[in-house]
mmCIF file with all atom_site columns, C-alpha atoms in Angstrom:
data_model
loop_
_atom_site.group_PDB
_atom_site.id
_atom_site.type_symbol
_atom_site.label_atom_id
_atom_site.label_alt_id
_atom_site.label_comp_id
_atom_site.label_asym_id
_atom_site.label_entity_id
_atom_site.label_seq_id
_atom_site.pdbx_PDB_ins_code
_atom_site.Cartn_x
_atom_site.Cartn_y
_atom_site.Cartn_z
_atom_site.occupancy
_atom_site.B_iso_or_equiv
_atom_site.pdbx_formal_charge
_atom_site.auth_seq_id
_atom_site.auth_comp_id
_atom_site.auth_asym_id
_atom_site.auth_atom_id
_atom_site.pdbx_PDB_model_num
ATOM 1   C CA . UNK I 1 1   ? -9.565  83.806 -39.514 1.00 75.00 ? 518 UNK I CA 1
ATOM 2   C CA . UNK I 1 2   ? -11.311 83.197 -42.898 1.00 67.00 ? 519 UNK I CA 1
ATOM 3   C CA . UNK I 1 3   ? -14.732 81.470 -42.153 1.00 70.00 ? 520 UNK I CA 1
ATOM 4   C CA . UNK I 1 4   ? -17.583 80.399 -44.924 1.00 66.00 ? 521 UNK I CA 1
ATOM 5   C CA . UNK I 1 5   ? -20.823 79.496 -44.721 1.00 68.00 ? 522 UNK I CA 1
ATOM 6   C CA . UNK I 1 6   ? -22.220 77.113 -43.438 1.00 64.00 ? 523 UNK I CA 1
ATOM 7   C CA . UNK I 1 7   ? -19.232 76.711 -41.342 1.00 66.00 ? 524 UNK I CA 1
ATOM 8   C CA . UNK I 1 8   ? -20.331 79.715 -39.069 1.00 69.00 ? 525 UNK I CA 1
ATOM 9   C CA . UNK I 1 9   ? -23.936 78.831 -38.210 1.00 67.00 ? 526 UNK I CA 1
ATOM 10  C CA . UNK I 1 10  ? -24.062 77.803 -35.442 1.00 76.00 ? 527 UNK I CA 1
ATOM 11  C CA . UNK I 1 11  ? -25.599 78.839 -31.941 1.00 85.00 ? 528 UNK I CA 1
ATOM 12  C CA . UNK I 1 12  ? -24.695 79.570 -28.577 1.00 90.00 ? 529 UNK I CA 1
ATOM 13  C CA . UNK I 1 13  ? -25.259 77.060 -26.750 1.00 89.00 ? 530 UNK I CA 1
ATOM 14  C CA . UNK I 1 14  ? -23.396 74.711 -28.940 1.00 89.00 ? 531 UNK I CA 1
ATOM 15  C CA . UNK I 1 15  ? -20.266 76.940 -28.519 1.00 91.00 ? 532 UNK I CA 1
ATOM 16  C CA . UNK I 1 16  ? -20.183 77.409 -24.905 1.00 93.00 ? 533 UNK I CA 1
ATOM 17  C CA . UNK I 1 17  ? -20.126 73.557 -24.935 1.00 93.00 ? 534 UNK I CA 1
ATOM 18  C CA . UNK I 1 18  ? -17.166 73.225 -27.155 1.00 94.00 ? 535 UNK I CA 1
ATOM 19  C CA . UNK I 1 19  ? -15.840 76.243 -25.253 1.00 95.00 ? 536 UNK I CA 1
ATOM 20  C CA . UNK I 1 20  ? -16.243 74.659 -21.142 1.00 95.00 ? 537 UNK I CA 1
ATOM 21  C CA . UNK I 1 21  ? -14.522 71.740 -23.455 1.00 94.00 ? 538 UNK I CA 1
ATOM 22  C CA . UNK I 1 22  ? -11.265 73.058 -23.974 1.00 95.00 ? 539 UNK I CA 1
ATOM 23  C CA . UNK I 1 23  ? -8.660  72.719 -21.218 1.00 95.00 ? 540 UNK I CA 1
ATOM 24  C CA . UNK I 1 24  ? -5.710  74.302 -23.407 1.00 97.00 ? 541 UNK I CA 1
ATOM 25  C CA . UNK I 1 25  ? -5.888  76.625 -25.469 1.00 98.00 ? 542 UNK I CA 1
ATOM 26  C CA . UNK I 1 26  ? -3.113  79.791 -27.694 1.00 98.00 ? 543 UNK I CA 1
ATOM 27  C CA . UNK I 1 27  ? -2.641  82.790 -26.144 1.00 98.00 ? 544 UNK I CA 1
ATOM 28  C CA . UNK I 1 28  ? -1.685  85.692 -28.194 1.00 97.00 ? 545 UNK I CA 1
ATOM 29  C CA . UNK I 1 29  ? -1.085  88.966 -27.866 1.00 95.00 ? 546 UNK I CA 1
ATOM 30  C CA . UNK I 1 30  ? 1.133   91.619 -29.440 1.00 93.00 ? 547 UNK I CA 1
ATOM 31  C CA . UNK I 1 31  ? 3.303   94.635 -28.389 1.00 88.00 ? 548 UNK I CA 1
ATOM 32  C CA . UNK I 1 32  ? 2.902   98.224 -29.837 1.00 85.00 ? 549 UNK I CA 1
ATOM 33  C CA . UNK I 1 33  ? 5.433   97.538 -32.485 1.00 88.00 ? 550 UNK I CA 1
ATOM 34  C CA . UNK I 1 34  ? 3.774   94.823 -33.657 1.00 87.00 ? 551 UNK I CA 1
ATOM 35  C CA . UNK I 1 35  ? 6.021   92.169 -32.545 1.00 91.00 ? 552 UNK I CA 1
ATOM 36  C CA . UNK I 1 36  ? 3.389   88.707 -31.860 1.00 93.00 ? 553 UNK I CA 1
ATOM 37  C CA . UNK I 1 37  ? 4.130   86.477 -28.473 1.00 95.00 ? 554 UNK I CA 1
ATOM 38  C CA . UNK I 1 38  ? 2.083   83.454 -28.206 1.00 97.00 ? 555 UNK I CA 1
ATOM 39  C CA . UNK I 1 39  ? 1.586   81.240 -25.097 1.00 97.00 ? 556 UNK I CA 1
ATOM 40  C CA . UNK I 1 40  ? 0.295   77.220 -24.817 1.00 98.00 ? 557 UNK I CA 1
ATOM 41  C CA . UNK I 1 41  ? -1.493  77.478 -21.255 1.00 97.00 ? 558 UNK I CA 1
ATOM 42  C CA . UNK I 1 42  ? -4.713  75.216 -19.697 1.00 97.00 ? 559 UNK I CA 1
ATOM 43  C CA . UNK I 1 43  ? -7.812  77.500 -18.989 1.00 98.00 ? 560 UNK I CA 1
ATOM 44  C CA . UNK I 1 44  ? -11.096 77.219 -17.685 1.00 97.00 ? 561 UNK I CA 1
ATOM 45  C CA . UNK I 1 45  ? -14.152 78.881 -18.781 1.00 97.00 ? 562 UNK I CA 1
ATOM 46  C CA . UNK I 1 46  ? -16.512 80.449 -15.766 1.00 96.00 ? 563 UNK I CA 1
ATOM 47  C CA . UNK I 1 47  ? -19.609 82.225 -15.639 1.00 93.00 ? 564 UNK I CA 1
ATOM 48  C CA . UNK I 1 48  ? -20.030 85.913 -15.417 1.00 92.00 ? 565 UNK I CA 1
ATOM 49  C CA . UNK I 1 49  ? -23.632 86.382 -16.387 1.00 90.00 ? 566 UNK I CA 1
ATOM 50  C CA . UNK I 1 50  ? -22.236 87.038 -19.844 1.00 91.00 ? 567 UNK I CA 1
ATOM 51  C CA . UNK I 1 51  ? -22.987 85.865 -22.926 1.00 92.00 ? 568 UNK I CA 1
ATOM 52  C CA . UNK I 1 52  ? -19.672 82.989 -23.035 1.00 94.00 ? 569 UNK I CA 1
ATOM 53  C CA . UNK I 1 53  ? -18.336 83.493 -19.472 1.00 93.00 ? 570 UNK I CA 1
ATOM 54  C CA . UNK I 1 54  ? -15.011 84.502 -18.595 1.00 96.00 ? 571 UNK I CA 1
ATOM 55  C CA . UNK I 1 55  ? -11.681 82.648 -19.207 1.00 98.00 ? 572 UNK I CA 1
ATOM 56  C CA . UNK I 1 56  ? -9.509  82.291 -16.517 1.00 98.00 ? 573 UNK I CA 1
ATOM 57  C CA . UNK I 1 57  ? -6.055  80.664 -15.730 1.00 98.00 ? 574 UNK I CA 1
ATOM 58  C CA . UNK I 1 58  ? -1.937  81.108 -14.720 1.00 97.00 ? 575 UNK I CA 1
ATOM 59  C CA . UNK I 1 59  ? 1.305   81.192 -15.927 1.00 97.00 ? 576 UNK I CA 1
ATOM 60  C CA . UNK I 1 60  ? 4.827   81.435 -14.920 1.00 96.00 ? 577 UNK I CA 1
ATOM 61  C CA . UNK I 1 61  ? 5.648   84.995 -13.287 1.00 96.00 ? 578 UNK I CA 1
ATOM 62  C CA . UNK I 1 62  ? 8.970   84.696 -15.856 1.00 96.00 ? 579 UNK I CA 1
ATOM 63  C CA . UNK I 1 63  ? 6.787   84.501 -18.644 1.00 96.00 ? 580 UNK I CA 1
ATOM 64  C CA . UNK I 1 64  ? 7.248   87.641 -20.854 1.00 94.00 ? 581 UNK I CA 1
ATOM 65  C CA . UNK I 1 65  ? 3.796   87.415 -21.694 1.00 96.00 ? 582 UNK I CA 1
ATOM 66  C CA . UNK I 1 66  ? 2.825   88.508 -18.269 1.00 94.00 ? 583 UNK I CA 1
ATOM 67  C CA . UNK I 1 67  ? 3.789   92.348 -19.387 1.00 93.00 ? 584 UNK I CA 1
ATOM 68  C CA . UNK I 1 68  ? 1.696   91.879 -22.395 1.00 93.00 ? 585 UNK I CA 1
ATOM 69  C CA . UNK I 1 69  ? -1.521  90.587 -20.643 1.00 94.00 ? 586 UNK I CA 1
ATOM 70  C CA . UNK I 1 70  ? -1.313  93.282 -18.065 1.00 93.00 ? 587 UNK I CA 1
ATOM 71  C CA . UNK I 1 71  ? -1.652  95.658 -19.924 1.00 88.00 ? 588 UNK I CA 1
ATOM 72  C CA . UNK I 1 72  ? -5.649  95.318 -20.679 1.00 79.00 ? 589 UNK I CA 1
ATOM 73  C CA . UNK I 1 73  ? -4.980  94.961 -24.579 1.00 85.00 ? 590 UNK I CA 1
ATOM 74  C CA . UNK I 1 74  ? -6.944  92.993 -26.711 1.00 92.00 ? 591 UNK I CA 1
ATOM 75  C CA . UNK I 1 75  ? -6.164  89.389 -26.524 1.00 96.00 ? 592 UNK I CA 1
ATOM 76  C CA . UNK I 1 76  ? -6.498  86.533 -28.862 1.00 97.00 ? 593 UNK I CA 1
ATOM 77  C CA . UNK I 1 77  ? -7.316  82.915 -27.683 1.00 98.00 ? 594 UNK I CA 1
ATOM 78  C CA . UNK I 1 78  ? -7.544  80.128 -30.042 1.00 98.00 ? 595 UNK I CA 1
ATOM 79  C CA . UNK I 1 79  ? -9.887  77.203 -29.074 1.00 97.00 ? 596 UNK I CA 1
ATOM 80  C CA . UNK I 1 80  ? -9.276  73.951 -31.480 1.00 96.00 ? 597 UNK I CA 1
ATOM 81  C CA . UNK I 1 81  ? -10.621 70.638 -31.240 1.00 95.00 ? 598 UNK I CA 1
ATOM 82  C CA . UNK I 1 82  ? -8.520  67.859 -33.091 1.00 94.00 ? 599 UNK I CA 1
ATOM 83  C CA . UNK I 1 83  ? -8.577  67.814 -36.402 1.00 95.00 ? 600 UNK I CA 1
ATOM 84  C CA . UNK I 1 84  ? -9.374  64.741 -39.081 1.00 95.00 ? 601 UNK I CA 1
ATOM 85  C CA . UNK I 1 85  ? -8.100  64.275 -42.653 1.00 95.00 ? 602 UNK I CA 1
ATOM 86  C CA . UNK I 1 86  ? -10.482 63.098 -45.411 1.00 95.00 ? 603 UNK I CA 1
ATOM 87  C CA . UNK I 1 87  ? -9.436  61.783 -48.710 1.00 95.00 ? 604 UNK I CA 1
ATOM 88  C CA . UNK I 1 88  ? -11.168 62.270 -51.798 1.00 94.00 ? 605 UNK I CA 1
ATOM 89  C CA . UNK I 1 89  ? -10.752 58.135 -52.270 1.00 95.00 ? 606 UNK I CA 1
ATOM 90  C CA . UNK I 1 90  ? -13.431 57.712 -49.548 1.00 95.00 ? 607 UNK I CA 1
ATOM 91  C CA . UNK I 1 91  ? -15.873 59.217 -52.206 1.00 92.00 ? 608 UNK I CA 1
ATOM 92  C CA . UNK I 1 92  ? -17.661 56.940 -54.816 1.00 89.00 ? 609 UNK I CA 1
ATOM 93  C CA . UNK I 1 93  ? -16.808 59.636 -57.282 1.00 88.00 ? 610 UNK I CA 1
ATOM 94  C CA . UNK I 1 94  ? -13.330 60.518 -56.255 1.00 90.00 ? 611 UNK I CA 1
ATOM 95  C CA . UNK I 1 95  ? -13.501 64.589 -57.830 1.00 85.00 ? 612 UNK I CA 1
ATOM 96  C CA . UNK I 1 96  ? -13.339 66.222 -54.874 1.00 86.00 ? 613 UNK I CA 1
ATOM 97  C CA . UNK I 1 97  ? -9.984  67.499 -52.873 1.00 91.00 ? 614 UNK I CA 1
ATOM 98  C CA . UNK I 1 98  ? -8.321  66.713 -49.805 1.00 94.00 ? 615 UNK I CA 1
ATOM 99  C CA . UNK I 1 99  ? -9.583  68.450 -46.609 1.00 93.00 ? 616 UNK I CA 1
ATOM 100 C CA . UNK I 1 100 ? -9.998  68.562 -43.103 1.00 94.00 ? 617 UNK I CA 1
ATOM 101 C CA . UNK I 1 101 ? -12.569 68.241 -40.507 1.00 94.00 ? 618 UNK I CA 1
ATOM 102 C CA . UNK I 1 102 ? -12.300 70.557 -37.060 1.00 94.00 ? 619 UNK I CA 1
ATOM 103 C CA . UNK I 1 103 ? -13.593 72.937 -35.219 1.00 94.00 ? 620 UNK I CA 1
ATOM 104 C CA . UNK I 1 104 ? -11.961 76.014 -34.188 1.00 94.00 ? 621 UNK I CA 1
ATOM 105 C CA . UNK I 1 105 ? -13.041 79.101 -32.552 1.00 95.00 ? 622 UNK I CA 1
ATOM 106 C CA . UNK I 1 106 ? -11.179 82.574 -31.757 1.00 96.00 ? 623 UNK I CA 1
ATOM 107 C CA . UNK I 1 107 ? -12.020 84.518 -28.863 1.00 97.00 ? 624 UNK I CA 1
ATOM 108 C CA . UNK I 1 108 ? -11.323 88.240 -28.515 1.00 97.00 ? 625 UNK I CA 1
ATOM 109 C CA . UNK I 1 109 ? -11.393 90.059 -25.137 1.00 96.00 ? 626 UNK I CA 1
ATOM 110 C CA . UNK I 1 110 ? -9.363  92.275 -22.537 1.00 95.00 ? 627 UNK I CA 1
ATOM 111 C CA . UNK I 1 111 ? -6.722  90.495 -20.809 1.00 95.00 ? 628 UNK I CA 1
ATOM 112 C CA . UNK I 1 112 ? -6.043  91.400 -16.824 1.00 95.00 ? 629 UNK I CA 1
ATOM 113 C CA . UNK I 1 113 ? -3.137  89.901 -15.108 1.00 96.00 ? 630 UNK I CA 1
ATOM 114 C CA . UNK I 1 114 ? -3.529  88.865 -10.865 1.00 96.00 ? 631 UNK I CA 1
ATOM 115 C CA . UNK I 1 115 ? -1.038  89.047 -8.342  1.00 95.00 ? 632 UNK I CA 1
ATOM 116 C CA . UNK I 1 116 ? -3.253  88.924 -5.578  1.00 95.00 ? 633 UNK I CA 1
ATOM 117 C CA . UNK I 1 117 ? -2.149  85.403 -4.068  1.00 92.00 ? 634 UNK I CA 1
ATOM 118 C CA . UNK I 1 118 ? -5.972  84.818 -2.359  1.00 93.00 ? 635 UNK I CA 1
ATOM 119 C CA . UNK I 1 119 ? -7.065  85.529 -6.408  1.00 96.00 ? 636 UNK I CA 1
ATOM 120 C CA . UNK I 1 120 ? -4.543  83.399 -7.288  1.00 95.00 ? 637 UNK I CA 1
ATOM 121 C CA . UNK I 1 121 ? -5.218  80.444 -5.042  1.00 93.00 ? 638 UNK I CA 1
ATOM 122 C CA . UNK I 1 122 ? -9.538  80.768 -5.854  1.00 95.00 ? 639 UNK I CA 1
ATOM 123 C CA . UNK I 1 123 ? -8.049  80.194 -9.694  1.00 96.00 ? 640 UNK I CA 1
ATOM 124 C CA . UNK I 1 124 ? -6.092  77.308 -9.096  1.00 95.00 ? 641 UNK I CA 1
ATOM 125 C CA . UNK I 1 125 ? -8.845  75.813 -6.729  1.00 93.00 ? 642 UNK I CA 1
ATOM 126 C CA . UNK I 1 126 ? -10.893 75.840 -10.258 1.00 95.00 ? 643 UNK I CA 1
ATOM 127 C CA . UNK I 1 127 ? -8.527  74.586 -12.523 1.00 96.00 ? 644 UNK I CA 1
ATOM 128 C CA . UNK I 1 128 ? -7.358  71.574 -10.300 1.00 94.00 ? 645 UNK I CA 1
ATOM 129 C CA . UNK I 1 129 ? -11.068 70.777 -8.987  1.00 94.00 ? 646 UNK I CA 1
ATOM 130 C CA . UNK I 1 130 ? -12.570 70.403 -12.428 1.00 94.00 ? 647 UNK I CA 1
ATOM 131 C CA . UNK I 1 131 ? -9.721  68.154 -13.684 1.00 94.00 ? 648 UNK I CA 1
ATOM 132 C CA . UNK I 1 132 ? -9.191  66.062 -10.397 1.00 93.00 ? 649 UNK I CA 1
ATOM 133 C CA . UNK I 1 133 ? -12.756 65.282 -9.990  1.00 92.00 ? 650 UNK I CA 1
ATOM 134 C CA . UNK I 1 134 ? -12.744 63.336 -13.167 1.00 91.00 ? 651 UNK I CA 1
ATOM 135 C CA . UNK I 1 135 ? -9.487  60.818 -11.401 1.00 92.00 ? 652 UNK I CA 1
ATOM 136 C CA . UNK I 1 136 ? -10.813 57.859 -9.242  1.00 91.00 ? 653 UNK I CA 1
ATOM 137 C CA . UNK I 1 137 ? -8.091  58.667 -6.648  1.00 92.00 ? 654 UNK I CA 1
ATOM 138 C CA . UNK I 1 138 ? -8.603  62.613 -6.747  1.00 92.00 ? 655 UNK I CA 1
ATOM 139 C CA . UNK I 1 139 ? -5.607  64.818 -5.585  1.00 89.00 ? 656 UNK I CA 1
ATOM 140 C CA . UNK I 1 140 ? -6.115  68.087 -3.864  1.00 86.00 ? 657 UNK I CA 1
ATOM 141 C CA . UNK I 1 141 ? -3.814  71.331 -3.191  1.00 84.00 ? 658 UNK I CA 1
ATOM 142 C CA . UNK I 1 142 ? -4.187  70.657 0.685   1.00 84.00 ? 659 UNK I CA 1
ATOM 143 C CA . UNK I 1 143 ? -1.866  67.746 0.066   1.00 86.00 ? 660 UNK I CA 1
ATOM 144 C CA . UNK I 1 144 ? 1.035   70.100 -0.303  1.00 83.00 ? 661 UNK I CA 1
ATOM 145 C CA . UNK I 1 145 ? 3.102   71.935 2.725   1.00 82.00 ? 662 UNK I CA 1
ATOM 146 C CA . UNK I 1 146 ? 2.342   75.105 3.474   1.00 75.00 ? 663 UNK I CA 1
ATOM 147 C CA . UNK I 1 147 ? 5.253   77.175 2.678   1.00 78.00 ? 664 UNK I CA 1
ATOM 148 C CA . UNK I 1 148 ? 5.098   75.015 -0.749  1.00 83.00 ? 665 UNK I CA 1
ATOM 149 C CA . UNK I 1 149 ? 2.057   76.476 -1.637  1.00 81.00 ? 666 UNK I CA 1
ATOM 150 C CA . UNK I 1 150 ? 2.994   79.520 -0.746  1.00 83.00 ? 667 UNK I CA 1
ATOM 151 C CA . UNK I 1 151 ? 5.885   79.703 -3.323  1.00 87.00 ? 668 UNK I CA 1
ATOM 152 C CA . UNK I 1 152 ? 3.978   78.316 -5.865  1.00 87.00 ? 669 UNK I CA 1
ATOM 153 C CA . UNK I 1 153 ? 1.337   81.221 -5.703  1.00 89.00 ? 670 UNK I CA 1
ATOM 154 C CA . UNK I 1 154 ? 4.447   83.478 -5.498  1.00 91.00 ? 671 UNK I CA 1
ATOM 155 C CA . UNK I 1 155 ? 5.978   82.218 -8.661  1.00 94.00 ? 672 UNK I CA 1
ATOM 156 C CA . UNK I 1 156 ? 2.813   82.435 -10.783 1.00 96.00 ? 673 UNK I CA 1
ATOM 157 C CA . UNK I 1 157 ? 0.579   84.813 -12.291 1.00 97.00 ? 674 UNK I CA 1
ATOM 158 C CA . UNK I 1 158 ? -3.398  84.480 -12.464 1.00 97.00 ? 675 UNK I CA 1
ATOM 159 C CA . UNK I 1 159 ? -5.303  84.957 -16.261 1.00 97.00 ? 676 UNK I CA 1
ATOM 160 C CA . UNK I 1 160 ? -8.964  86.517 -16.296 1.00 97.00 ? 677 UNK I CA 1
ATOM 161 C CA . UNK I 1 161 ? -9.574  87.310 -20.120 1.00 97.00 ? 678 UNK I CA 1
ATOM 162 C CA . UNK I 1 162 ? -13.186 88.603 -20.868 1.00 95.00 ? 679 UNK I CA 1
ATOM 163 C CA . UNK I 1 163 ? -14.613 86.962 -23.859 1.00 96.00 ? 680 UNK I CA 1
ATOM 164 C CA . UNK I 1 164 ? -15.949 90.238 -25.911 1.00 95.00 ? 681 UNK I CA 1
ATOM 165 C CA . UNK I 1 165 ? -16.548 89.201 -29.348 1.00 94.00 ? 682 UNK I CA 1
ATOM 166 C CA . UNK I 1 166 ? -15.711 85.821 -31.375 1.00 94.00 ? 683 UNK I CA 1
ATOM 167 C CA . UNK I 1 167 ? -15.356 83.906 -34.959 1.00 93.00 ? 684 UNK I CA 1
ATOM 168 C CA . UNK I 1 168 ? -16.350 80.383 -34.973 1.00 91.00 ? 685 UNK I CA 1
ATOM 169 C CA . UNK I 1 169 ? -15.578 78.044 -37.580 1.00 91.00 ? 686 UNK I CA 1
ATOM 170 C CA . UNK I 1 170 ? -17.508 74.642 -37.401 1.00 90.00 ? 687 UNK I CA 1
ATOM 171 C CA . UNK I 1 171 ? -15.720 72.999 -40.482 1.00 90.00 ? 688 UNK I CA 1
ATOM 172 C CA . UNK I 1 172 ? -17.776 69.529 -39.957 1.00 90.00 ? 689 UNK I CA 1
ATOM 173 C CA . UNK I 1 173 ? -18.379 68.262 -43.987 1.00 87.00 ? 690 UNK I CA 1
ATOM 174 C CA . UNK I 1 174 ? -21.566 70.626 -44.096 1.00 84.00 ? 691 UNK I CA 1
ATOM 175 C CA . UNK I 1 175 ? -20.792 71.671 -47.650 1.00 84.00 ? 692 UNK I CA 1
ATOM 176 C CA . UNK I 1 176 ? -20.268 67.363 -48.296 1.00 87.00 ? 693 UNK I CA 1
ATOM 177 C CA . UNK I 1 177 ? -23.421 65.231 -49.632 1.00 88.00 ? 694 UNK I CA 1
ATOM 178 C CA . UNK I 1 178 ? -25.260 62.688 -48.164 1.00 90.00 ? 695 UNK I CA 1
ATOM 179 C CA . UNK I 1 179 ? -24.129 60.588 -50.817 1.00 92.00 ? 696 UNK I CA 1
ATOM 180 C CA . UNK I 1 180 ? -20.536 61.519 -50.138 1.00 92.00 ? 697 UNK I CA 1
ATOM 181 C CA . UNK I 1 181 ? -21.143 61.661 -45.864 1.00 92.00 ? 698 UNK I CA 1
ATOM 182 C CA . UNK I 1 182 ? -22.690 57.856 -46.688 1.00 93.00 ? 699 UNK I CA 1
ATOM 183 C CA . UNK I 1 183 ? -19.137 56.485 -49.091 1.00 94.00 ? 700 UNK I CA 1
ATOM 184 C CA . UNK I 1 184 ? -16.729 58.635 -46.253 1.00 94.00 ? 701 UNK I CA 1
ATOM 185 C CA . UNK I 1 185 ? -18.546 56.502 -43.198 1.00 94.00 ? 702 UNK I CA 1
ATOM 186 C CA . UNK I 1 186 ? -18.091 53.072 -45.356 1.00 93.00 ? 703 UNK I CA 1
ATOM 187 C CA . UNK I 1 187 ? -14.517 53.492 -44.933 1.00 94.00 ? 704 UNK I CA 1
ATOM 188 C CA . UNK I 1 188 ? -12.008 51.370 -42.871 1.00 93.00 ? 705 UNK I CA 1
ATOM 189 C CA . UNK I 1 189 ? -9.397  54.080 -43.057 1.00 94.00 ? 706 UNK I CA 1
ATOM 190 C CA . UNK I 1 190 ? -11.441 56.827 -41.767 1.00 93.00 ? 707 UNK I CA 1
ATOM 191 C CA . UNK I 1 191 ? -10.333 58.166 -37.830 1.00 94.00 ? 708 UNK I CA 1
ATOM 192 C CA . UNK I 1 192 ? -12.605 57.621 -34.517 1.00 95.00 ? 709 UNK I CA 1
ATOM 193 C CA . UNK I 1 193 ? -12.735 61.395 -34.379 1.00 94.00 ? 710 UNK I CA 1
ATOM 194 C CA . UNK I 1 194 ? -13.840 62.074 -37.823 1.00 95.00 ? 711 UNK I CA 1
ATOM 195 C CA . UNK I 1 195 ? -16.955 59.427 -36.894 1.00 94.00 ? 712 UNK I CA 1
ATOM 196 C CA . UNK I 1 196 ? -17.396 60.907 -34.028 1.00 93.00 ? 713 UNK I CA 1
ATOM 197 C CA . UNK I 1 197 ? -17.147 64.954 -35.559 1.00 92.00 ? 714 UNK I CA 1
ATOM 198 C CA . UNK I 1 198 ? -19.974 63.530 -38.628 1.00 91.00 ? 715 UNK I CA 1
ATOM 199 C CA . UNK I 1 199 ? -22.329 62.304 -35.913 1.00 91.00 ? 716 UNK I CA 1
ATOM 200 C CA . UNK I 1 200 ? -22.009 65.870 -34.209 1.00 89.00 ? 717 UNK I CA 1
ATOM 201 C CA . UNK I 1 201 ? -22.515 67.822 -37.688 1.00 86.00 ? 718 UNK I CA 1
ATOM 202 C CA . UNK I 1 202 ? -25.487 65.105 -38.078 1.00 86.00 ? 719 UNK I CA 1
ATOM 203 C CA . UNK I 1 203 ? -26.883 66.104 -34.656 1.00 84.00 ? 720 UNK I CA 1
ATOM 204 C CA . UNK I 1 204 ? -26.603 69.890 -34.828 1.00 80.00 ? 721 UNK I CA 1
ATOM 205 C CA . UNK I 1 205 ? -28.254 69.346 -38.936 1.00 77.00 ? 722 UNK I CA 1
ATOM 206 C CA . UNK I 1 206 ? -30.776 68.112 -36.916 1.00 78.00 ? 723 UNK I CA 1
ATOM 207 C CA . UNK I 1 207 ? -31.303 70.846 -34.240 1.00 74.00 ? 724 UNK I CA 1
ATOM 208 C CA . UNK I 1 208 ? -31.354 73.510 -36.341 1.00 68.00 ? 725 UNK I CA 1
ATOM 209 C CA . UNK I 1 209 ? -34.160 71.637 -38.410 1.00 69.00 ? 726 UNK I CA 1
ATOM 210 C CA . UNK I 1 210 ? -36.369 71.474 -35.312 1.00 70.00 ? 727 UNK I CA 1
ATOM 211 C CA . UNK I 1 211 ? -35.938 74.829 -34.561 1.00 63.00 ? 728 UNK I CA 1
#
């Protein structure tokens, strides 16, 4: 992934938020002859006492990707928030160029495949927990029969990816003005999420200026 500054400073803490923030995310791997697979699957991120956690999660024991994440290979994951369009028309000036506004990080580490159901079960336990406790009327895997459970965890594989090294690109209008930021917030047309992604770049200006 190409990356430029300023779009790369920017510290931990800030991406292990953005990271714990991402429910799905790319898998990718590749075989030895080079041939790419690629896999859309929800995730959670848990501690480890490393640096960004661990990534766990499941798939479908059909999945050909399976194979490729057993193998302890080195694994791609792509984290991406939404992104925003911004016109040059938003600009008092009007000179510059289309862009975009996003974030996006890619995580590197050794993939291990579980088949252990117990493993299995402890995995799911995370990812359902941390998405049902957000729902008023919160749903839980002891609804389900026994033996329906039990061919669920049968029919699925369990995820734990170690998170090694990564490239983080916080493209957030840090190379834009404050003259331009100022024109691009005046805007009716402008998205929620682009307000929302300038009052984060504002915020994190402003944390690295206190530091």
């Amino acid at each position: 992934m190409y990356i430029k500054s300023p779009f790369n400073e920017i510290d931990n803490q800030e991406i292990n938020k953005f990271l714990k923030s991402c429910s799905f995310v790319t898998i990718v791997s590749s075989d030895n002859n080079g041939k790419m697979i690629a896999s859309h699957l929800p995730i959670n991120i848990v501690d480890d006492n490393s640096l960004h956690g661990k990534i766990i999660g499941h798939l479908s024991v059909d999945n050909p990707h399976s194979e490729l994440l057993s193998k302890n290979k080195e694994t791609l994951v792509i984290f991406q928030s939404e992104s925003s369009y911004i016109s040059p028309s938003w600009t008092e000036e009007r000179k510059g160029v289309p862009t975009q506004s996003f974030i996006d990080i890619h995580v590197y580490g050794t993939s291990k495949i579980i088949k252990d159901p117990t493993k299995i079960h402890e995995i799911l336990d995370v990812q359902v927990n941390s998405r049902e406790s957000r729902q008023e009327d919160s749903w839980s895997s002891d609804e389900l029969p026994n033996n329906s459970y039990k061919n669920l965890l049968n029919n699925i594989n369990g995820i734990e990816i170690s998170i090694e090294h990564l490239r983080v690109n916080y493209r957030l209008l840090q190379n834009k003005s404050s003259k331009d930021i100022k024109s691009i917030l005046k805007s009716d047309e402008i998205s929620d999420n682009l307000r929302e992604q300038i009052k984060f770049a504002n915020k994190l200006a402003a944390d690295a200026n206190t530091k």
